[in-house]
Amino acid sequence: QPQLLEDLVPFQPGAPYSTRKVTQLNQELLDTGYFSNIKVLPQIDKLTEDSIPVRVELSPRPDHSIELGLGADIGSSTDSNLDPRVRVTWRTPQLNSYGHSQETSIEWSRDRPKFLSTYTIPLTHPLDDQLKIRVGLLRDKYGVTQDYVPEDRDFSNTGQLESTKKLFGVGRSKRLNNGWLLNYSLEAIQESYTQSGVDYDPQFLLFGTTLSKTSRGDNSLDPKSGFRQLYSIEYADPSLGSDVRLTRMQAKFKWIETFFDKHRFVSRLDLGINLAAEGDLAIIPPSLRYFAGGDQSIRGYSYQELGPHLDYTNDKGGLSREVVGGRYLAVGSLEYQYYLTPSWRVGTFVDAGNAFDVNQFDPVVSVGGGIHWISPIGPIKLDVGFGLHESDAEDRPWRIHLTMGTEL
């Protein structure tokens, strides 16, 4: 529809000429994902006394595109084997003349396969006001489970807390005039898992809102500076279709700054809290609890390995232990990166924090470093982390993390 593209034009006919506004139009056309080739050309040769014509040339994207993503980690914590991850993303940038689009991703991991599909409908603005409909089926693993071996007087790993989640969600995302992004959503989930030998299958209807803002020093895939902040709150209540009452709040921050061209600092802070009755904690599914560990949390430990644990008597009459996650989360990181060349850099980091319950905060620290290649599709990072605190799974944990993607 013509109105769909007209809404992207950041200036009115007769407005004072601004190179910044012309560049903004080019960027917004690019951000829609509708076009493969974009040219926004001020026609200086057709300049008149009071106007400069602007010509826009657009080439549509292919009807379908496929994107492949790869990742892996290996280490000595919950599983010493190589854990590869492969993600295939199918995108249809424009399904009809109203600008509807879809994105479907399938992620294969040995223990964590995932399917998620999102259908996007532009509302009052193609980019700044969108309705998103999501449906997904996700399997995940959390923490670690162990059985006590009397002969060794120690615990032996037997697996992890597993869950399978079905979800359906509807949300509206709207960019405010001051640059903040406001999202409010309704999400229905059903999650099946077994904890301490008991089967659970709770249902939740979550009402949520998120307020976020990202400021970048440049539009590259490896920004020299920037700051991201996110605040969210979700609420579930038995009178509204959920099995228990839950209030879930999170705050996330990430800061990047580069000094003297080569010295780059990256810091982040993740905070979370779940408010629920003591007797309802086991009914809150693992995906809504807090765990720590992994390449976006505390490196040196495997994904979602860390958190409070429970001891219980298993079906064989023996003692078992299970990391079940916490009501609270506090994790921070500071990383220093040095550019060897514009395309290569090395880094060193310290991560700290944990997921925890009331009066049970047990902070975990890891250190490490790595080498990063600033590729044309974004940074590809190979990091090695070493835990300075023994986990429930290993006395001296370490992990190798291979990740790809921008940090903001």
Coordinates of C-alpha atoms in Angstrom, one line a residue:
Q1 CA 0.0 0.0 0.0
P2 CA 1.4 3.5 -0.8
Q3 CA 0.5 4.7 2.7
L4 CA 2.8 2.1 4.1
L5 CA 5.9 3.7 2.6
E6 CA 4.7 7.3 3.0
D7 CA 4.7 6.7 6.8
L8 CA 8.4 6.1 6.7
V9 CA 9.3 9.6 5.2
P10 CA 10.7 11.6 8.1
F11 CA 10.1 15.0 6.5
Q12 CA 7.3 17.0 4.9
P13 CA 7.3 18.6 1.4
G14 CA 8.7 22.1 1.8
A15 CA 10.7 21.3 4.9
P16 CA 14.3 22.7 5.1
Y17 CA 16.7 20.3 3.4
S18 CA 18.6 18.0 5.9
T19 CA 21.2 15.4 5.0
R20 CA 20.4 13.7 8.3
K21 CA 16.7 13.3 7.3
V22 CA 17.7 11.8 3.9
T23 CA 20.0 9.3 5.7
Q24 CA 17.2 8.5 8.2
L25 CA 14.8 7.7 5.3
N26 CA 17.4 5.4 3.8
Q27 CA 17.9 3.6 7.1
E28 CA 14.2 3.2 7.8
L29 CA 13.6 1.7 4.3
L30 CA 16.5 -0.7 5.1
D31 CA 15.0 -1.6 8.5
T32 CA 11.7 -2.7 7.0
G33 CA 13.4 -5.7 5.4
Y34 CA 11.2 -5.3 2.3
F35 CA 14.0 -4.2 -0.1
S36 CA 17.3 -5.6 -1.2
N37 CA 18.6 -2.5 -2.9
I38 CA 17.8 1.1 -1.7
K39 CA 18.9 4.4 -3.2
V40 CA 17.7 7.7 -1.8
L41 CA 19.0 10.3 -4.2
P42 CA 18.7 14.1 -3.8
Q43 CA 18.5 15.4 -7.3
I44 CA 20.7 18.4 -7.1
D45 CA 20.7 18.9 -10.9
K46 CA 16.9 19.6 -10.6
L47 CA 17.3 22.2 -7.9
T48 CA 14.8 25.0 -8.0
E49 CA 14.7 28.2 -6.0
D50 CA 12.7 26.6 -3.2
S51 CA 13.0 22.8 -3.5
I52 CA 15.2 19.8 -4.0
P53 CA 13.5 16.7 -5.5
V54 CA 14.4 13.4 -3.8
R55 CA 14.3 10.3 -5.8
V56 CA 13.9 6.9 -4.2
E57 CA 14.8 3.7 -6.1
L58 CA 13.8 0.4 -4.5
S59 CA 14.3 -3.3 -5.4
P60 CA 12.2 -5.8 -3.6
R61 CA 13.8 -8.6 -1.6
P62 CA 13.2 -12.2 -2.6
D63 CA 9.9 -13.6 -1.4
H64 CA 11.8 -16.0 0.9
S65 CA 15.2 -16.1 2.6
I66 CA 17.0 -18.7 4.7
E67 CA 19.6 -17.8 7.3
L68 CA 21.9 -20.3 9.0
G69 CA 23.4 -19.7 12.5
L70 CA 26.0 -21.8 14.3
G71 CA 27.2 -22.0 17.9
A72 CA 28.9 -24.4 20.3
D73 CA 30.5 -24.8 23.7
I74 CA 32.5 -27.4 25.4
G75 CA 33.7 -27.8 28.9
S76 CA 34.0 -29.7 32.2
S77 CA 30.8 -28.7 34.0
T78 CA 27.4 -30.5 33.4
D79 CA 28.6 -32.2 30.2
S80 CA 32.1 -32.4 28.8
N81 CA 31.0 -33.3 25.3
L82 CA 30.8 -30.8 22.5
D83 CA 27.4 -29.1 22.5
P84 CA 26.8 -27.7 19.0
R85 CA 23.8 -25.5 18.1
V86 CA 22.4 -25.0 14.6
R87 CA 19.6 -22.5 13.9
V88 CA 17.8 -22.2 10.6
T89 CA 15.6 -19.1 10.2
W90 CA 13.1 -18.7 7.4
R91 CA 11.9 -15.2 6.6
T92 CA 9.1 -13.9 4.3
P93 CA 9.7 -10.1 4.4
Q94 CA 6.4 -9.2 2.7
L95 CA 3.4 -11.5 2.6
N96 CA 1.0 -9.0 1.1
S97 CA 0.5 -5.4 0.2
Y98 CA -0.2 -4.4 3.8
G99 CA 3.4 -5.3 4.8
H100 CA 2.7 -8.4 6.8
S101 CA 5.8 -10.6 7.4
Q102 CA 6.7 -13.8 9.1
E103 CA 9.8 -15.3 10.7
T104 CA 10.1 -19.0 11.7
S105 CA 13.2 -20.4 13.4
I106 CA 14.1 -24.0 14.1
E107 CA 17.1 -24.5 16.5
W108 CA 18.7 -27.9 16.8
S109 CA 20.7 -28.7 19.9
R110 CA 21.3 -32.2 21.3
D111 CA 19.1 -31.5 24.3
R112 CA 17.4 -28.2 23.5
P113 CA 15.4 -28.3 20.2
K114 CA 13.2 -25.2 19.7
F115 CA 10.6 -24.1 17.2
L116 CA 9.3 -20.5 17.2
S117 CA 7.2 -18.6 14.6
T118 CA 6.3 -14.9 14.6
Y119 CA 3.8 -13.2 12.4
T120 CA 4.1 -9.4 12.3
I121 CA 1.4 -6.9 11.3
P122 CA 2.3 -3.2 10.9
L123 CA -0.3 -0.9 12.6
T124 CA 0.0 2.9 12.5
H125 CA 3.7 2.8 11.4
P126 CA 5.6 0.0 9.5
L127 CA 8.5 0.0 12.0
D128 CA 7.4 1.9 15.1
D129 CA 4.0 0.3 15.8
Q130 CA 3.7 -3.5 15.2
L131 CA 1.4 -6.3 16.3
K132 CA 3.3 -9.6 16.8
I133 CA 1.7 -13.1 17.1
R134 CA 4.0 -15.9 18.3
V135 CA 3.6 -19.6 18.6
G136 CA 6.3 -22.0 19.8
L137 CA 7.3 -25.4 21.1
L138 CA 10.5 -25.4 23.1
R139 CA 12.4 -28.0 25.0
D140 CA 15.0 -27.0 27.5
K141 CA 17.3 -28.2 30.3
Y142 CA 18.2 -26.5 33.5
G143 CA 20.6 -26.9 36.4
V144 CA 21.9 -30.4 37.2
T145 CA 20.5 -33.5 39.0
Q146 CA 22.7 -35.8 41.1
D147 CA 22.5 -39.0 43.2
Y148 CA 24.5 -39.5 46.3
V149 CA 27.0 -42.4 46.1
P150 CA 27.7 -43.6 49.7
E151 CA 30.9 -45.5 48.6
D152 CA 32.4 -42.3 47.3
R153 CA 30.8 -40.0 49.9
D154 CA 29.9 -37.7 47.0
F155 CA 27.3 -36.8 44.5
S156 CA 27.3 -38.2 40.9
N157 CA 25.7 -36.4 38.0
T158 CA 22.6 -38.1 36.5
G159 CA 21.1 -35.4 34.2
Q160 CA 19.3 -32.1 34.3
L161 CA 15.9 -30.7 35.0
E162 CA 14.0 -31.0 31.7
S163 CA 11.0 -29.1 30.5
T164 CA 8.8 -28.9 27.4
K165 CA 6.9 -25.6 26.8
K166 CA 4.1 -24.7 24.5
L167 CA 3.4 -21.0 24.0
F168 CA 1.0 -18.7 22.2
G169 CA 1.4 -15.0 22.6
V170 CA 0.1 -11.7 21.2
G171 CA 2.0 -8.4 21.7
R172 CA 2.1 -4.8 20.5
S173 CA 5.4 -3.0 20.2
K174 CA 5.3 0.8 19.8
R175 CA 8.2 3.2 19.6
L176 CA 7.6 6.4 21.6
N177 CA 8.7 9.9 20.5
N178 CA 11.6 9.9 23.0
G179 CA 13.1 6.8 21.5
W180 CA 11.8 4.3 24.1
L181 CA 10.2 1.1 22.9
L182 CA 7.0 0.1 24.7
N183 CA 5.7 -3.5 24.5
Y184 CA 2.7 -5.0 26.1
S185 CA 1.7 -8.6 25.6
L186 CA -0.5 -11.5 26.6
E187 CA 1.2 -14.9 26.6
A188 CA -0.3 -18.3 27.3
I189 CA 2.1 -21.1 28.2
Q190 CA 1.9 -24.7 29.3
E191 CA 5.0 -26.3 30.6
S192 CA 5.6 -30.0 31.5
Y193 CA 8.5 -31.0 33.8
T194 CA 9.5 -33.4 36.6
Q195 CA 11.0 -32.0 39.8
S196 CA 12.2 -34.0 42.8
G197 CA 10.3 -37.0 41.3
V198 CA 7.0 -35.2 41.0
D199 CA 5.4 -34.4 37.6
Y200 CA 4.1 -30.9 37.0
D201 CA 2.1 -29.5 34.1
P202 CA 1.1 -25.9 35.1
Q203 CA -0.6 -23.4 32.8
F204 CA 0.0 -19.6 32.9
L205 CA -1.6 -16.6 31.3
L206 CA 1.0 -13.8 31.6
F207 CA 0.1 -10.1 31.2
G208 CA 3.4 -8.3 30.6
T209 CA 4.9 -4.9 29.6
T210 CA 8.4 -4.0 28.7
L211 CA 10.1 -0.6 28.3
S212 CA 13.5 -0.5 26.6
K213 CA 15.9 1.9 24.9
T214 CA 19.1 1.3 22.9
S215 CA 21.5 4.2 22.1
R216 CA 24.3 3.4 19.7
G217 CA 27.3 5.5 18.7
D218 CA 27.1 4.1 15.2
N219 CA 25.0 1.7 13.1
S220 CA 27.8 -0.9 12.5
L221 CA 27.5 -4.5 13.6
D222 CA 30.4 -3.8 16.1
P223 CA 29.5 -0.4 17.7
K224 CA 32.2 1.6 19.4
S225 CA 29.8 2.9 22.0
G226 CA 26.3 2.4 23.2
F227 CA 23.9 1.8 26.1
R228 CA 20.9 -0.6 26.3
Q229 CA 18.4 -0.6 29.2
L230 CA 15.4 -2.8 29.6
Y231 CA 12.7 -3.0 32.3
S232 CA 9.9 -5.6 32.3
I233 CA 7.1 -6.8 34.5
E234 CA 4.7 -9.8 34.1
Y235 CA 1.7 -10.8 36.1
A236 CA -0.3 -14.0 36.4
D237 CA -3.3 -14.7 38.6
P238 CA -5.6 -17.7 39.3
S239 CA -8.6 -15.5 38.7
L240 CA -7.3 -14.8 35.2
G241 CA -6.5 -18.3 34.1
S242 CA -3.1 -19.2 35.8
D243 CA -2.5 -22.0 38.2
V244 CA -0.8 -19.6 40.8
R245 CA -0.2 -15.9 41.4
L246 CA 3.1 -14.6 40.1
T247 CA 4.7 -11.2 39.7
R248 CA 7.9 -11.3 37.7
M249 CA 10.2 -8.2 37.3
Q250 CA 13.5 -7.8 35.4
A251 CA 16.0 -5.1 34.6
K252 CA 18.9 -5.5 32.2
F253 CA 21.7 -3.0 31.3
K254 CA 24.6 -3.1 28.8
W255 CA 27.2 -0.4 28.3
I256 CA 29.9 -0.2 25.6
E257 CA 32.6 2.4 25.3
T258 CA 35.8 2.6 23.3
F259 CA 38.8 4.8 24.2
F260 CA 41.6 5.9 21.9
D261 CA 40.2 3.7 19.1
K262 CA 41.6 0.4 20.3
H263 CA 40.5 0.0 24.0
R264 CA 36.9 -1.2 24.2
F265 CA 35.0 -1.9 27.4
V266 CA 31.8 -3.9 27.6
S267 CA 29.8 -4.2 30.9
R268 CA 26.4 -5.7 31.6
L269 CA 24.1 -6.2 34.6
D270 CA 21.0 -8.5 34.8
L271 CA 18.6 -8.3 37.7
G272 CA 15.4 -10.3 38.3
I273 CA 12.8 -11.1 41.0
N274 CA 9.8 -13.4 41.3
L275 CA 7.1 -12.6 43.8
A276 CA 5.1 -15.7 44.7
A277 CA 3.9 -17.6 47.8
E278 CA 6.4 -20.0 49.3
G279 CA 4.1 -23.0 48.7
D280 CA 3.7 -22.1 45.0
L281 CA 7.4 -22.1 44.0
A282 CA 7.5 -25.7 42.6
I283 CA 4.5 -24.9 40.4
I284 CA 6.3 -22.0 38.7
P285 CA 7.8 -23.6 35.6
P286 CA 11.6 -23.6 35.1
S287 CA 11.4 -21.1 32.2
L288 CA 10.0 -18.5 34.6
R289 CA 12.6 -19.1 37.3
Y290 CA 16.1 -17.7 37.4
F291 CA 19.2 -19.6 36.5
A292 CA 22.8 -18.5 35.8
G293 CA 25.6 -19.7 33.6
G294 CA 26.4 -19.6 29.9
D295 CA 27.9 -17.3 27.3
Q296 CA 25.4 -14.5 28.1
S297 CA 25.6 -15.0 31.8
I298 CA 28.5 -16.4 33.8
R299 CA 31.0 -17.9 31.4
G300 CA 33.0 -21.0 32.6
Y301 CA 29.7 -22.7 33.5
S302 CA 27.3 -24.3 31.2
Y303 CA 24.0 -22.8 30.1
Q304 CA 21.6 -22.3 33.1
E305 CA 23.7 -24.6 35.3
L306 CA 23.7 -22.4 38.4
G307 CA 21.1 -21.7 41.0
P308 CA 19.7 -23.0 44.4
H309 CA 19.3 -26.7 44.8
L310 CA 17.0 -29.1 46.7
D311 CA 17.8 -32.4 48.4
Y312 CA 15.1 -35.1 48.2
T313 CA 14.7 -38.9 48.5
N314 CA 14.5 -40.6 45.1
D315 CA 12.3 -43.5 44.1
K316 CA 15.1 -45.9 45.1
G317 CA 15.2 -44.6 48.6
G318 CA 18.5 -42.8 48.1
L319 CA 19.5 -39.1 48.4
S320 CA 19.3 -36.9 45.3
R321 CA 20.1 -33.3 44.7
E322 CA 18.6 -31.0 42.0
V323 CA 19.4 -27.5 41.0
V324 CA 15.9 -26.0 40.6
G325 CA 16.5 -22.3 40.0
G326 CA 15.8 -19.3 42.2
R327 CA 13.4 -16.4 42.9
Y328 CA 16.1 -13.8 42.4
L329 CA 18.9 -13.1 39.9
A330 CA 21.9 -10.8 40.1
V331 CA 24.6 -11.2 37.4
G332 CA 27.2 -8.7 36.3
S333 CA 30.2 -8.7 33.9
L334 CA 33.1 -6.5 32.9
E335 CA 35.1 -7.1 29.7
Y336 CA 38.2 -5.4 28.3
Q337 CA 38.8 -5.8 24.5
Y338 CA 41.9 -4.6 22.6
Y339 CA 41.9 -4.2 18.8
L340 CA 44.9 -5.9 17.2
T341 CA 43.6 -4.8 13.7
P342 CA 40.3 -3.3 12.7
S343 CA 39.0 -6.9 12.1
W344 CA 40.6 -8.7 15.0
R345 CA 40.7 -8.2 18.8
V346 CA 41.4 -10.0 22.0
G347 CA 39.5 -9.8 25.2
T348 CA 39.6 -10.6 28.9
F349 CA 36.6 -10.7 31.3
V350 CA 35.3 -11.3 34.7
D351 CA 31.7 -12.5 35.3
A352 CA 30.0 -12.7 38.8
G353 CA 26.7 -13.3 40.5
N354 CA 24.1 -16.1 40.7
A355 CA 20.5 -17.0 40.9
F356 CA 19.4 -17.4 44.5
D357 CA 16.6 -17.5 47.1
V358 CA 15.9 -15.7 50.3
N359 CA 19.0 -15.6 52.5
Q360 CA 20.8 -18.0 50.1
F361 CA 22.9 -15.7 47.9
D362 CA 26.1 -17.6 47.0
P363 CA 28.0 -15.5 44.4
V364 CA 30.0 -17.3 41.7
V365 CA 32.9 -15.7 39.9
S366 CA 34.5 -16.7 36.5
V367 CA 37.4 -15.2 34.6
G368 CA 38.7 -15.8 31.1
G369 CA 39.5 -14.4 27.7
G370 CA 39.2 -15.0 24.0
I371 CA 39.8 -13.8 20.4
H372 CA 37.2 -12.1 18.3
W373 CA 36.9 -11.7 14.5
I374 CA 34.8 -8.8 13.3
S375 CA 33.3 -10.5 10.3
P376 CA 31.1 -8.9 7.6
I377 CA 28.1 -10.5 9.3
G378 CA 29.1 -9.4 12.8
P379 CA 31.6 -10.4 15.5
I380 CA 32.4 -14.1 15.9
K381 CA 33.9 -14.7 19.4
L382 CA 35.8 -17.7 20.8
D383 CA 36.0 -17.3 24.6
V384 CA 37.3 -19.6 27.3
G385 CA 35.9 -19.2 30.8
F386 CA 37.2 -20.6 34.1
G387 CA 35.0 -20.9 37.2
L388 CA 36.7 -19.8 40.4
H389 CA 33.9 -21.4 42.5
E390 CA 33.1 -25.1 42.4
S391 CA 29.6 -25.9 41.1
D392 CA 27.2 -28.7 42.0
A393 CA 28.5 -30.4 38.9
E394 CA 32.3 -29.9 38.9
D395 CA 35.1 -28.8 41.3
R396 CA 36.9 -26.7 38.7
P397 CA 34.6 -25.9 35.8
W398 CA 35.7 -24.5 32.5
R399 CA 33.9 -23.8 29.2
I400 CA 34.7 -22.9 25.7
H401 CA 32.1 -20.6 24.1
L402 CA 31.7 -19.9 20.4
T403 CA 29.2 -17.1 19.7
M404 CA 28.2 -14.9 16.8
G405 CA 26.3 -11.6 16.7
T406 CA 26.3 -8.0 17.7
E407 CA 26.5 -7.0 21.3
L408 CA 23.7 -4.4 21.1

